[in-house]
Structure formats: C-alpha cells, structure tokens
Coordinates of C-alpha atoms in Angstrom, one line a residue:
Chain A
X1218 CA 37.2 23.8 38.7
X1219 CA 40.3 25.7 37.4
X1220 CA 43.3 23.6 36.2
X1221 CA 46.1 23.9 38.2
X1222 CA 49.6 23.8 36.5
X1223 CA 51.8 20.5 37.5
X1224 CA 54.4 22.3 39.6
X1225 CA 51.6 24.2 42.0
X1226 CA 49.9 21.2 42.3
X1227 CA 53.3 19.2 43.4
X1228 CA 53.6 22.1 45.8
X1229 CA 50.4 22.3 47.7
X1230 CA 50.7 18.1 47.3
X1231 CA 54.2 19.1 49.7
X1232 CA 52.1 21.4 51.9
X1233 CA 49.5 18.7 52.5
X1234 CA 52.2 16.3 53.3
X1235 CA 54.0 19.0 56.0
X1236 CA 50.8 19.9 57.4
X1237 CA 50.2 15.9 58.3
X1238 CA 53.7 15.4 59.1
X1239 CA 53.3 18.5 61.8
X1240 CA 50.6 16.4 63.4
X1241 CA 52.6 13.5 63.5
X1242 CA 54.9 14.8 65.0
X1243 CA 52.6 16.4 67.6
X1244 CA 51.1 12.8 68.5
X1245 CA 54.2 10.8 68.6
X1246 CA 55.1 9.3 71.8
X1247 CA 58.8 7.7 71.0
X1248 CA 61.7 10.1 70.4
X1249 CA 63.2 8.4 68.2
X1250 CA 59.9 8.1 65.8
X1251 CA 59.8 11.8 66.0
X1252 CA 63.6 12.6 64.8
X1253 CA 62.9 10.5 61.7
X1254 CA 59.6 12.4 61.0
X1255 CA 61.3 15.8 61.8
X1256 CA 64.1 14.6 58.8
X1257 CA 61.1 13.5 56.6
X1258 CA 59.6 17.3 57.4
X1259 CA 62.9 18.8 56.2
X1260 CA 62.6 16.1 53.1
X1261 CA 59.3 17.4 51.6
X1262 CA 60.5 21.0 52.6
X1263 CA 63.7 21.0 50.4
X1264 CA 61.3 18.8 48.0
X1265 CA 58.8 21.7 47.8
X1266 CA 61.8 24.6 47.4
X1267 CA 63.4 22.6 44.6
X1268 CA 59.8 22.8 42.9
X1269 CA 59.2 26.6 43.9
X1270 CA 62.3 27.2 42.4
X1271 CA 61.9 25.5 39.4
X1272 CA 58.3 26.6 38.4
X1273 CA 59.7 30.1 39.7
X1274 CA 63.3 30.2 37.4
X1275 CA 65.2 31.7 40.9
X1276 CA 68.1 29.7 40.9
X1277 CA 69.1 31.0 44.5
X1278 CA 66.6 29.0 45.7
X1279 CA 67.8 25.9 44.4
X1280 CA 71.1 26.7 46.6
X1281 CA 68.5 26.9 49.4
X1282 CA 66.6 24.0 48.9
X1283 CA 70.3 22.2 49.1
X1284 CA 70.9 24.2 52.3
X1285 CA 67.4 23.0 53.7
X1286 CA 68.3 19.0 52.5
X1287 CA 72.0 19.3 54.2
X1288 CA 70.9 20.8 57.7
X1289 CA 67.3 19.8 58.3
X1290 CA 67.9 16.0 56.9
X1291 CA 71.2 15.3 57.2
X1292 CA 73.1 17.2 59.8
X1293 CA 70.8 18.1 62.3
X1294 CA 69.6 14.6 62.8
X1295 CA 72.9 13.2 63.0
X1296 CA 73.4 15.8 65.6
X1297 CA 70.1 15.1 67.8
X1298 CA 70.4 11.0 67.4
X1299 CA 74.2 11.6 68.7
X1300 CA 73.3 13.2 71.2
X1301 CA 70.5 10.8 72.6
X1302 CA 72.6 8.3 72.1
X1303 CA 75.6 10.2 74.6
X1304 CA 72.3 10.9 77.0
X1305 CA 71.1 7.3 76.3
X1306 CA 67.1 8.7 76.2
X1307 CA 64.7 6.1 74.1
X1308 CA 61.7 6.8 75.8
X1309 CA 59.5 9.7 75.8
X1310 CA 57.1 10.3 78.8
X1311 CA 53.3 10.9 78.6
X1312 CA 52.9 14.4 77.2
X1313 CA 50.6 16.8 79.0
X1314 CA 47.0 16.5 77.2
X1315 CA 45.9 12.6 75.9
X1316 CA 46.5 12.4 71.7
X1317 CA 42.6 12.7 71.2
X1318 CA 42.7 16.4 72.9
X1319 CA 46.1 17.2 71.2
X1320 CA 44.5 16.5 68.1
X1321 CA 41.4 18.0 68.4
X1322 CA 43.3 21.6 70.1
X1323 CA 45.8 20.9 66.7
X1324 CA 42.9 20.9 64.6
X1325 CA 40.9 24.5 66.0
X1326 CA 44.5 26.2 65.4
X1327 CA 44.5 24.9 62.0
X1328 CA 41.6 26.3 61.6
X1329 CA 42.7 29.7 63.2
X1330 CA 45.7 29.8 61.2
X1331 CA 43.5 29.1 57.4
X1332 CA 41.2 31.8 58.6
X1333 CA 44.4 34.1 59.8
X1334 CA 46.3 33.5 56.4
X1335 CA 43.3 33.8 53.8
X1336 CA 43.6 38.0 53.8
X1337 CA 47.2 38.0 53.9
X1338 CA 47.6 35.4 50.7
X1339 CA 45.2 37.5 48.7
X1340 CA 47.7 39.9 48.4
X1341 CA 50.0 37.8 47.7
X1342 CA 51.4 37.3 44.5
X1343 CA 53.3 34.5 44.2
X1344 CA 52.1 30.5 42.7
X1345 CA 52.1 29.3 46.1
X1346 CA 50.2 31.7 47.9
X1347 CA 47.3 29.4 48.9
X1348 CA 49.9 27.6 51.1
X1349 CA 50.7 30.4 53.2
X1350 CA 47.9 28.9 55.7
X1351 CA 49.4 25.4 56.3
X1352 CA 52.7 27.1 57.0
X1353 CA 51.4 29.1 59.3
X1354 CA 49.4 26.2 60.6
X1355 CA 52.4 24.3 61.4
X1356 CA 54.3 27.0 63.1
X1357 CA 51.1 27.2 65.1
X1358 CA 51.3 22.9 65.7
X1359 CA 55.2 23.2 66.5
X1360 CA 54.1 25.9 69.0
X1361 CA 51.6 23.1 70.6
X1362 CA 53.7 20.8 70.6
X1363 CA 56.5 22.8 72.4
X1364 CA 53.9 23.8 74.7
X1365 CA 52.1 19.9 75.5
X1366 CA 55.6 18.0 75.8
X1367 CA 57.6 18.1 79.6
X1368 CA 60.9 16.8 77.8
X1369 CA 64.0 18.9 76.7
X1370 CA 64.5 16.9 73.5
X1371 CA 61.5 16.9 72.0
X1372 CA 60.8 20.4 73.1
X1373 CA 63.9 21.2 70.9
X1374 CA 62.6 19.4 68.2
X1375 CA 59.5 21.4 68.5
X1376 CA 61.4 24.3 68.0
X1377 CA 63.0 23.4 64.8
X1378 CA 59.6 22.3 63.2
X1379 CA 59.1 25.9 64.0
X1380 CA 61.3 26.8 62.0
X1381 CA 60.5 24.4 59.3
X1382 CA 57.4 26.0 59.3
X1383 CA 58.5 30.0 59.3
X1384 CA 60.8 28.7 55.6
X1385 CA 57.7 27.3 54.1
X1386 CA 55.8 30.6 54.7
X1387 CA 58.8 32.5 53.1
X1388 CA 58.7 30.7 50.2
X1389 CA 55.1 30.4 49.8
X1390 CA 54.7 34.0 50.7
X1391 CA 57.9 35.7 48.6
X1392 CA 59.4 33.0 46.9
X1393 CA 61.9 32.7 50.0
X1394 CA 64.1 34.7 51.8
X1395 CA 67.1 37.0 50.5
X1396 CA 70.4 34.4 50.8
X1397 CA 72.0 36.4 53.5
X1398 CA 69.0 36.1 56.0
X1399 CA 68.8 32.3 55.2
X1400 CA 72.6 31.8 55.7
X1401 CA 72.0 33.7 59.2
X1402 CA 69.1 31.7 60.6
X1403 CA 70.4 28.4 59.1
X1404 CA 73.5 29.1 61.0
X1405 CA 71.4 30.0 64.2
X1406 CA 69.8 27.2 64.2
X1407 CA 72.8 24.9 64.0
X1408 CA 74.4 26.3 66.2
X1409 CA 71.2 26.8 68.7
X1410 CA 71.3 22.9 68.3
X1411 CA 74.7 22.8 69.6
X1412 CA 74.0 25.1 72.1
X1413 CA 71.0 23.1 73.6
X1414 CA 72.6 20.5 73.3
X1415 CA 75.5 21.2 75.9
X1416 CA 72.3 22.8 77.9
X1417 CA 70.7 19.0 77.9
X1418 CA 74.2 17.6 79.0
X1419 CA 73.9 20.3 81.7
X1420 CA 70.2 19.9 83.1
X1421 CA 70.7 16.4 83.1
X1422 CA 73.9 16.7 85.4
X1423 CA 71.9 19.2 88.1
X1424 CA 68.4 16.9 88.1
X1425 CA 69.5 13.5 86.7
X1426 CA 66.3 13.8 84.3
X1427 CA 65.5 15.5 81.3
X1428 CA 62.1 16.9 82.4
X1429 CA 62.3 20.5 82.4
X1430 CA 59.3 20.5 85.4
X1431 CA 62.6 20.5 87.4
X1432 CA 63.5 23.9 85.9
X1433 CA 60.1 25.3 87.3
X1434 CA 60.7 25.1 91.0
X1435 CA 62.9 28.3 91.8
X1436 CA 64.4 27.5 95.1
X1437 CA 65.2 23.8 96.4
X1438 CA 62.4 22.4 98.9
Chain B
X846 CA 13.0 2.1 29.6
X847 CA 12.9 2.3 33.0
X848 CA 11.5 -1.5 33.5
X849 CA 15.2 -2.2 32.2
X850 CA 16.9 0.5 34.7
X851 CA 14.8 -1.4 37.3
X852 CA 16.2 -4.7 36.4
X853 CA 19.6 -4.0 35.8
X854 CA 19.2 -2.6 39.5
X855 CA 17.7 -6.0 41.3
X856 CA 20.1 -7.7 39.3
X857 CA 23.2 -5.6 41.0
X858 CA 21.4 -6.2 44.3
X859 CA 21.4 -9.7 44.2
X860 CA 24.7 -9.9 42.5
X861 CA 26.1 -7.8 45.5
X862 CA 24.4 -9.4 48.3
X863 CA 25.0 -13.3 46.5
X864 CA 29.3 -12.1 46.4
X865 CA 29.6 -10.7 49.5
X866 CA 30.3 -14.1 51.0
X867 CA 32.8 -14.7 48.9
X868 CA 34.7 -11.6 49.2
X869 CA 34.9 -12.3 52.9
X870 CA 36.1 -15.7 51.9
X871 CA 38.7 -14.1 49.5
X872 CA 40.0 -11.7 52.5
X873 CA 40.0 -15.2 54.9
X874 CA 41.8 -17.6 52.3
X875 CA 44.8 -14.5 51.7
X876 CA 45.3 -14.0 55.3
X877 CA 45.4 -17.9 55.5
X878 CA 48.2 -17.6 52.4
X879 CA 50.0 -14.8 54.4
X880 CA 50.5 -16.5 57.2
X881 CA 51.4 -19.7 55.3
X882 CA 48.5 -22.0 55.6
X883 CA 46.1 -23.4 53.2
X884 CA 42.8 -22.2 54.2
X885 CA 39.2 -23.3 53.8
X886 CA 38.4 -22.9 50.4
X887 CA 36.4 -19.8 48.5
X888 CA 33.1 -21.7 49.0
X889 CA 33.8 -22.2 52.8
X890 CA 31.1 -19.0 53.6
X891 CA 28.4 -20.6 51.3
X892 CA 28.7 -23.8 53.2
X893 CA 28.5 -22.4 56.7
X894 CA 25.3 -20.6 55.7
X895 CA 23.6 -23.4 54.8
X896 CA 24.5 -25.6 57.2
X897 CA 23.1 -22.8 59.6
X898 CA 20.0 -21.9 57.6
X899 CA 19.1 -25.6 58.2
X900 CA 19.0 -25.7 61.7
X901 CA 16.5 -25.0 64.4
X902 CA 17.0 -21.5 65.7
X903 CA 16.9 -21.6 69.5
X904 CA 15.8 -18.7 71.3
X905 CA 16.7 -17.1 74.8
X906 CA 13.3 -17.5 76.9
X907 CA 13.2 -14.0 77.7
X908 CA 13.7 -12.5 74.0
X909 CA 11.5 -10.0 72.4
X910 CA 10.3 -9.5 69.3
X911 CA 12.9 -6.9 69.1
X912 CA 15.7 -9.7 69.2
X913 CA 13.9 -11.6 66.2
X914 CA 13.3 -9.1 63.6
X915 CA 17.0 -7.3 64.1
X916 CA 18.7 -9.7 62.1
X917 CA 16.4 -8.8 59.2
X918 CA 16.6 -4.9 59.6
X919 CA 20.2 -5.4 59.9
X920 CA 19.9 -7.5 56.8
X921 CA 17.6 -5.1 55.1
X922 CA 19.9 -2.0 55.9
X923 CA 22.6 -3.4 54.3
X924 CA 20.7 -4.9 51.2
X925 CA 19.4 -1.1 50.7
X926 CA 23.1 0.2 51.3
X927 CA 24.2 -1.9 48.3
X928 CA 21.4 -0.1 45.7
X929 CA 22.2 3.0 47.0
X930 CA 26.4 2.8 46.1
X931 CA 26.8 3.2 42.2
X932 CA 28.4 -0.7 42.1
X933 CA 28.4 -1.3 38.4
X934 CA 27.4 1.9 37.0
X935 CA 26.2 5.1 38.0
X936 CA 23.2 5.0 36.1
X937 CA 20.8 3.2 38.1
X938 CA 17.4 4.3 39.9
X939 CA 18.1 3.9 43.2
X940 CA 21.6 5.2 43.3
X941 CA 20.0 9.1 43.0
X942 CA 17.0 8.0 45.6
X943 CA 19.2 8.6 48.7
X944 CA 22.8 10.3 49.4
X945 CA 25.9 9.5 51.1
X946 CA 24.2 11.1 54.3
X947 CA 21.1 8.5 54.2
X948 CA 23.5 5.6 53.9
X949 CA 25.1 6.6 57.0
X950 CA 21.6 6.4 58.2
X951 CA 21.4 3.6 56.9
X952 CA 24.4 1.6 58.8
X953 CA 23.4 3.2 62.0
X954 CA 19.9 1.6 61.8
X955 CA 21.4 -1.6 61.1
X956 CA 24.4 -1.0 64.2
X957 CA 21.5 0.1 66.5
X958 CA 19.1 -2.5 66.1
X959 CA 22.1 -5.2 66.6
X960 CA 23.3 -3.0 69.6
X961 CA 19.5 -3.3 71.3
X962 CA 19.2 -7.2 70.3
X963 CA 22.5 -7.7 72.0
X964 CA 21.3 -6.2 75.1
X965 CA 17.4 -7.4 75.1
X966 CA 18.5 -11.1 76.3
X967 CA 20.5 -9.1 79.5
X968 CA 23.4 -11.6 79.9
X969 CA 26.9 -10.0 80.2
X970 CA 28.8 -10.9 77.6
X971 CA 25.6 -8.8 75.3
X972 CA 25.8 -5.7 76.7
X973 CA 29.4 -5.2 77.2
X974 CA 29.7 -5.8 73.5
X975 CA 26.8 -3.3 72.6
X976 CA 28.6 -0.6 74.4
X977 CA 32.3 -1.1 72.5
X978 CA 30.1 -1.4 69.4
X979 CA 28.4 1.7 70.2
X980 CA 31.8 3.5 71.3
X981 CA 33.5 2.7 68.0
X982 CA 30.3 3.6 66.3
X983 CA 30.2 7.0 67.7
X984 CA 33.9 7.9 66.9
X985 CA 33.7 6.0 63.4
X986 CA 30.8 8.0 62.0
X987 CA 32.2 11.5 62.2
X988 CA 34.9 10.6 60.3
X989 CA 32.9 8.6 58.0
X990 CA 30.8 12.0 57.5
X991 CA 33.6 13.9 56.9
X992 CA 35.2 11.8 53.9
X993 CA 31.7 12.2 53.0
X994 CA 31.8 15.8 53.0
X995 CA 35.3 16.2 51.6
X996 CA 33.9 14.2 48.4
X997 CA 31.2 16.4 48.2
X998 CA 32.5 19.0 48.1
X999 CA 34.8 18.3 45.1
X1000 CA 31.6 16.8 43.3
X1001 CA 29.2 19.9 44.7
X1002 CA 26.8 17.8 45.8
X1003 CA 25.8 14.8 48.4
X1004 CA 24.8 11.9 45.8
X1005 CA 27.3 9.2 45.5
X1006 CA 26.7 8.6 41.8
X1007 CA 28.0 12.6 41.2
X1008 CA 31.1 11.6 43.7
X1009 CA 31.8 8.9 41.6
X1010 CA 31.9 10.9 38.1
X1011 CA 33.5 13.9 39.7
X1012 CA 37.0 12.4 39.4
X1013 CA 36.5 10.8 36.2
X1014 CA 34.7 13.8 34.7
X1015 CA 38.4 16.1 34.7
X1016 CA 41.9 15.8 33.7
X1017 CA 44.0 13.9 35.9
X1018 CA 45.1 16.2 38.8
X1019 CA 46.4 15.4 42.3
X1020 CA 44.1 15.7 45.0
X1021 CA 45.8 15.5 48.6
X1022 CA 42.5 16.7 50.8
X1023 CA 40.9 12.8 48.6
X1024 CA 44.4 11.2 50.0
X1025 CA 43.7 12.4 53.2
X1026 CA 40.2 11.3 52.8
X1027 CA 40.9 7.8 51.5
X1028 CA 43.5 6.9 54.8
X1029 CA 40.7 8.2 57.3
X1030 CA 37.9 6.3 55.2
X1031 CA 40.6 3.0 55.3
X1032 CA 40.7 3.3 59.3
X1033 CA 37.1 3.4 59.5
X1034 CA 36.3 0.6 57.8
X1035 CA 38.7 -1.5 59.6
X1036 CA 37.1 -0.1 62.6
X1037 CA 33.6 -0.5 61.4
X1038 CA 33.6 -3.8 60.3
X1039 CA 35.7 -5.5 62.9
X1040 CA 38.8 -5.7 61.3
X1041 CA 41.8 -6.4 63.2
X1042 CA 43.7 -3.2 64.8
X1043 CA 40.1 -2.8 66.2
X1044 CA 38.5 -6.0 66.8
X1045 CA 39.5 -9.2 65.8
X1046 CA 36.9 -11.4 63.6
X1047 CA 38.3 -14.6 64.0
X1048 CA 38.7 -14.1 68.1
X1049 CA 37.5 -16.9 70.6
X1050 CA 38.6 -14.7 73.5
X1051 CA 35.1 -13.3 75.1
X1052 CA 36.8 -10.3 76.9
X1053 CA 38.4 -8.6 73.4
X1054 CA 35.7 -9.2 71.5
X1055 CA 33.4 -6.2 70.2
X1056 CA 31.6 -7.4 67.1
X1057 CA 31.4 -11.2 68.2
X1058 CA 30.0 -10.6 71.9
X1059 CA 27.1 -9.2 70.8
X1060 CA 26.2 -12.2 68.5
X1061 CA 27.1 -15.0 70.8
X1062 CA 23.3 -15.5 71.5
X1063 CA 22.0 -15.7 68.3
X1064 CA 22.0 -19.3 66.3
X1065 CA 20.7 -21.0 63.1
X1066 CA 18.9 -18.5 60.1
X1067 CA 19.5 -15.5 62.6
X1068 CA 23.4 -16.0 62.8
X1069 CA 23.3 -16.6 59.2
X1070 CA 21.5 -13.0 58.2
X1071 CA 23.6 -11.7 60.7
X1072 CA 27.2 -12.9 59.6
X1073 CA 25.8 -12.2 55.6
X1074 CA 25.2 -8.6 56.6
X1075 CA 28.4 -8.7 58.6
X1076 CA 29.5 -9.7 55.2
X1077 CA 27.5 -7.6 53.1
X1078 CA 28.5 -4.5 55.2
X1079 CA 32.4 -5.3 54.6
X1080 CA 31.5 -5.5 50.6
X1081 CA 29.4 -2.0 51.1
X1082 CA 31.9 -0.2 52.8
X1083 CA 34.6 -1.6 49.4
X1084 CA 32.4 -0.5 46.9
X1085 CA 32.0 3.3 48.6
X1086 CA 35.6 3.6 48.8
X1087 CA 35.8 2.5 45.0
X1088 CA 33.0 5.0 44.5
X1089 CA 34.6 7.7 46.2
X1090 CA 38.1 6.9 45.5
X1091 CA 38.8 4.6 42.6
X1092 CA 35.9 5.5 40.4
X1093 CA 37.3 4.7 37.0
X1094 CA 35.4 2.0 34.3
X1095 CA 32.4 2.5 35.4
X1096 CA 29.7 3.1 32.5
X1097 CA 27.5 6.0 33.1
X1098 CA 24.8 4.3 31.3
X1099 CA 22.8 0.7 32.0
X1100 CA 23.3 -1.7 29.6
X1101 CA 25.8 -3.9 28.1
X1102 CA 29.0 -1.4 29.7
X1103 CA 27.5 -3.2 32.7
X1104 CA 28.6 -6.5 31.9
X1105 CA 31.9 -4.9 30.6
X1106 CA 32.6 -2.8 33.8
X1107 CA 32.4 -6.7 35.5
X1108 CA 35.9 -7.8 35.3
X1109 CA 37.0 -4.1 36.6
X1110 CA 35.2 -4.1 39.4
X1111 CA 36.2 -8.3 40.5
X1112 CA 39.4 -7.5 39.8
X1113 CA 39.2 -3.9 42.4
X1114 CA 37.9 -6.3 44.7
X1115 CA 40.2 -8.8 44.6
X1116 CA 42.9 -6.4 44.8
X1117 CA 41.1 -4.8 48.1
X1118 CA 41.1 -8.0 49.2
X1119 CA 44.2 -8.8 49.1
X1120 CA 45.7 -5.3 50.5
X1121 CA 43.4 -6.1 53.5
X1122 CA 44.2 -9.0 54.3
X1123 CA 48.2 -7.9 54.4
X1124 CA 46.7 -5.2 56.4
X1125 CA 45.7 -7.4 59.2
X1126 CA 48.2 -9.7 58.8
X1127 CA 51.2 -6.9 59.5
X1128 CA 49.0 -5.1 62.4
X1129 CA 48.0 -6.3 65.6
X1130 CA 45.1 -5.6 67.6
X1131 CA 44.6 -2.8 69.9
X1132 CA 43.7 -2.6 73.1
X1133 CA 39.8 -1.0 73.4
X1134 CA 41.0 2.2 74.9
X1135 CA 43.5 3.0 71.8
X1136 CA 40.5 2.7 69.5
X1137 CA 39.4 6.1 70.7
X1138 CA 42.8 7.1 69.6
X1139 CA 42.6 5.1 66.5
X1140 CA 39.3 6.6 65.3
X1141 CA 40.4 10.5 66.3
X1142 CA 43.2 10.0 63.8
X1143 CA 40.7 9.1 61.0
X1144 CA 38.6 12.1 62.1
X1145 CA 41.5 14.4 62.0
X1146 CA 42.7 13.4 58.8
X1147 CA 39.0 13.4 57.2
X1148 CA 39.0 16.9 58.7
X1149 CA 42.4 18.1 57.3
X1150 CA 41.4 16.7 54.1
X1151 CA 38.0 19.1 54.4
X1152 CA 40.2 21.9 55.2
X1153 CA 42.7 21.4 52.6
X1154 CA 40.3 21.5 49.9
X1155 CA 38.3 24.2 51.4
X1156 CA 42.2 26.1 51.6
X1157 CA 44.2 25.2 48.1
X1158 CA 41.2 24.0 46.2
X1159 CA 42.7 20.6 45.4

C-alpha cells in the first residue's frame, strides 16, 4: 500500500465526506434539513480548497476557498432560509421514486461517474486527481436529485449542489479555476439565487403552490 | 504446541460465551442510568437463566423435532461465530478455519432455524415475526457482506484474523471507505440484534415486536439457549466490529499477551456498551416499513465505502 502524504489524504477524507453529503441530500425529505446539509456541503468544499491550496502553494486559491466559505455557507443560506421563511414552506412533499430506489439509481451513477472519470484522472497531474470521480459523482447526484424532487426550492438547491460539485472537479482536476471565471460563476450563481427566488414568489402567486407539476400543463383545463 | 493453541482457544470460547450475559446486562443497567433509574443489577442475566434452566420446558402439542433442536443450532451457530472472530488474539486455530463469508453463514443458519421454529407451532403471533425477521435479515446481510468486502479488500484477503492486523500492520493513515464501513456495520447490528430503531428488546407490545414474537412459544432451557444466543450474537457482532474496526492490543501470538490484551478488550466493551446504550436511549423505534429504508442506508454506505477504496485507495 503506498503512503499517502497528510494533505492528500485530508483531501480525498473531504471528497468522501461530499460524496455522502450529496446523498444526503438526495434522501432528505424536510427542506429545512436539506439547506443545512447544502451549507455543510459548501463547509467541507472550502475545507478541501484551503487544503488543495496549501499542499499546492497557490495562494489564489486560498482567496477562493474564502469566496466558496462566504457564498456557499454563509450568504446563500441566509438567502434561501429568508426566503422560506417570506414563502412560509417547512414541509417537503414525497419526491418522485421511494429513498430505497433513489438510493440504489444514486448508487449505479456513482458507479458510472468512477468508471467515467478513471481515463480522464490518469492524465491528470495534479495531487487530487483520484477525486475527480466523486466530483463528477456528485454533479451526477445533484442532477438526480433535480430530476426526483416536484418542489421549486429544493430543485434550486439541487442546482447549486451542482455547482458544488462542477468546483470540486476544477480543483481536483487543475488545481481550480483561473480567478476571473470563479468571480463570474460565483456571481451567477448569487444572483441566479436572486433571480429564482423572485421566480418562487411568482409561481407561487399564479398556482398558490410551489409544485412545478403546475408549470407542466400548457393551457388551463 | 498446538495442544496450547487448542486451549487458549476453548478457553476464549467459554470466556466469550460465559460474558455475553453480562454485556447485555452492562448495555441494560446503562440504559437504566440514562434514563435515570437504578436497574437490576450486572448479575440480573445470570439469575434469569437459571431460574429458567430449572423449570419444566412445556411444549406446543403439535411441535416437531425441528422446534426442539433450533435452540441448540442457534446456540451452536453462535458459539462457533465466537472461535471464528480473533477475540483475544489473532493467533488462534480456529480463527484461520473459516472467513468472514462463513460467519455470515454462520448467523444465517442460526436466523433460519429460529425463523422455521417460530413458524412450525402455526399460531399468529410466530409467523408474523418470522417474516419481519426474515425481511430485516435479507436487507441486513448485504450490507453486512459489503463491510465484509470493503475490509478485505484493504487486508487482500477474506480471514478476519488478516482484517484485524491489516490496520495495525501500517502507519496511521485515514481511511474514509473503513468510516463508511464502520456506520453501515453500526446500523446493521442494531438491526440484527433487535436493537431499538429496529425492534425494541424490552417490548411487551405483540404487534411491534420482530425478535420477541417469534420466541413467545418457547419456555424453560429452550428460552434460556435462545435469549444466551440472543446474547451471545449481540457480543459476536461487538467483537467483529473491534476486529474490523478497532483492532489495536491485540497480541499476534497465544500466550501470556492473552491475559494482557484482557483489560483492552473489557474496557472496548464497556465502552460499546455504553455508546449503545446512549444509542437507544436518544433514538426511537421505527415503524417496520422504514427499516427497509433503514437497512438501504447501511447498504449504500457499505457500498460507497467499497467504491471509495476501490477509487482513492484509502
């Protein structure tokens, strides 16, 4: 068995950790259970940047690691538990599939995405190349989980696991992003927040419910 | 030589299958302290035993044969289970005789043979808690077998004595696909031996009851090998996740690190103990149809922790 230095092994310790997370997210039934596991996501994230970053010497992605810890922890939250609060939503309907099947469909992707990843992090150079299959595995999980759930909210949610997800391959795969691209997408997705979020206010007003079946239906009955 | 490797291995046996009983009465008498009683004493098991290996047994008048001897293959199982699992050392003869596969064998003889006394007599009460037994069984061992795997393959090889010296064998390193492994193995032994998010041991309530209903008709020397084993399982399943998990003093060689290694391996137990018992006292029970849930959880974290070793290598 080779010896892996401290730092790698901290980081695939964080990719474990987001890989689990991810499915806790994608069995959770209560809304509110699922904001605090998307900040805990966006915890170990900035926890596994700050490591990258020190076992790497790029001090640029200690700025980003602080940009991860401000948005995905702190801010967007803050926004999203705001907002349920204005839309007084506690409860999270039944998602599509029962947990067993969710798990079990979670699990084949995972699979899918270690077998997708293992060519492409050969080539790789970096440390953390080994963890280039959880991140994609956790895009793939955020994808399911956009898919499986009827509710705006946690469909939004979804989508910024995604994006959780789509960082941790860019620093497992490159050591991270140049700064400019992360200032864009951090900025699109805060204010892609904002912008759903007037959209919930919206849908709610036309169907009194924040099922997006309603949106399905192209023409009143 | 090996008339001392012989002994050293009866006398684990009997030491493991003589403390069982009081490790249950260790998990009863902290769940008593946690919920701020005084509770019956360490020796309470002991006493119970003999007061039921002194009675007449009275059997059903349409039992078979089959309802009579499962008590002692369930007994025997779990008496074989207990040489098999490196206890005190990793050393002995019969730890290399079978693997972690034949000691899921092993429980599922013992499960099966209580599952087909339960519903030999044909009253109600029997068979409805041979099926939720066999329903937990079947989600439970999967995951069981995938810990299993996980630790084998970071040891390269099925035999519980090489799981055990795997960890201890290399520098310290962190091992998240074991951490994975360890919370899946957790849920299935609550969910194996009866614990309480699953079943509740200490129920009275017929219609929630898993474990219980399929002993109801059983009495005297009968109900005592079957609540030892019930026992002797909970003590089995322990000592594999010590194995597997916790594997540090134990002596690699029989002799007199045996007797050393004893402390150690009380004091893991007490501390198992303990954390079980907090366990059960913060949880509450499920409902029967969120143990298939329960137990896809553990099968999907034993799995994660297959693929995360298989992926990283850690």
């Amino acid at each position: 068995m080779t010896h892996l230095p401290w730092s790698a092994q901290f980081i695939h310790l964080a990719a474990a950790v987001l890989l689990l997370l991810s499915f806790a997210m994608l069995t959770q039934r209560r809304i509110l259970s699922l904001l605090d596991l998307f900040a805990t996501q966006g915890a170990v994230l900035a926890a596994s940047t700050a490591i990258v970053a020190y076992s790497s010497g790029r001090a640029e992605l200690y700025y980003s690691a602080a940009l991860t810890f401000a948005l995905k922890v702190l801010l967007l939250p803050y926004i999203l538990h705001r907002l349920l609060r204005r839309l007084n939503v506690r409860w999270e309907a039944e998602p599509l599939l029962n947990v067993p099947t969710t798990l079990l469909v979670g699990l084949l992707l995972v699979i899918f995405a270690f077998a997708l990843a293992q060519p492409i992090s050969q080539l790789a150079t970096t440390l953390t190349r080994s963890t280039l299959g959880i991140a994609i595995a956790v895009v793939m999980l955020s994808l399911l989980m956009m898919i499986t759930r009827r509710k705006a909210v946690s469909q939004v949610v979804g989508f910024l696991a995604l994006e959780n997800g789509l960082f941790f391959a860019a620093t497992s795969a490159t050591y991270g992003m140049p700064m400019v691209v992360e200032l864009g997408i951090a900025l699109d997705v805060l204010v892609g927040v904002l912008i759903l979020g007037v959209f919930f206010f919206q849908i709610r007003e036309q169907f009194d419910s924040l099922d997006l079946r309603h949106l399905e239906a192209l023409k009143e009955e | 030589m090996n008339a001392a490797n012989l002994l050293a291995q009866i006398v684990v046996v009997a030491l493991a299958v003589a403390a069982a009983p009081l490790f249950m009465a260790w998990v009863g008498q902290c769940r008593a302290w946690l919920a701020n009683r005084r509770g019956p004493g360490l020796l309470q098991p002991y006493r119970v035993l003999r007061k039921l290996f002194h009675k007449d047994a009275v059997l059903a008048t349409r039992a078979s044969s089959l309802f009579r001897i499962a008590p002692y293959v369930q007994f025997g199982a779990m008496a074989c289970a207990a040489a098999i699992i490196p206890l005190l050392g990793t050393d002995l003869p019969f730890a290399t005789a079978a693997d972690a596969i034949a000691l899921v064998g092993l429980f599922a003889v013992a499960r099966v043979f209580l599952a087909l006394a339960a519903m030999d007599i044909g009253t109600a009460f029997g068979s409805l808690g041979a099926r939720r037994e066999m329903l937990v069984g079947f989600l439970a061992e999967p995951a069981l077998l995938m810990v299993f795997f996980t630790a084998s393959l970071i040891a390269h090889g099925t035999a519980l004595p090489a799981m055990a010296t795997a960890i201890t064998g290399h520098p310290l390193a962190i091992y998240p696909s074991l951490a994975f492994a360890a919370v899946a193995f957790l849920m299935v032994l609550l969910a194996e031996n009866a614990r309480i998010p699953v079943d509740n041991p200490a129920t009275h309530l017929e219609l929630t009851m898993i474990h219980e209903a399929m002993v109801l008709e059983y009495s005297a020397r009968h109900l005592a090998l079957i609540e030892w084993s019930a026992a002797l399982k909970l003590f089995n399943y322990c000592a594999i996740g010590f194995a597997l998990f916790l594997p540090w003093g134990l002596p690699d060689r029989v002799g007199s690190g045996m007797l050393a290694a004893l402390p150690v391996v009380a004091l893991k137990f007490a501390a198992a103990g303990a954390g079980l018992a907090l366990l059960e006292t913060v949880s509450a029970k499920m409902r029967i149809f969120r143990a298939p849930e329960f137990l896809a959880t553990a099968f999907l974290l034993a799995v994660l922790g297959l693929l995360v070793r298989l992926l990283l290598g850690s």
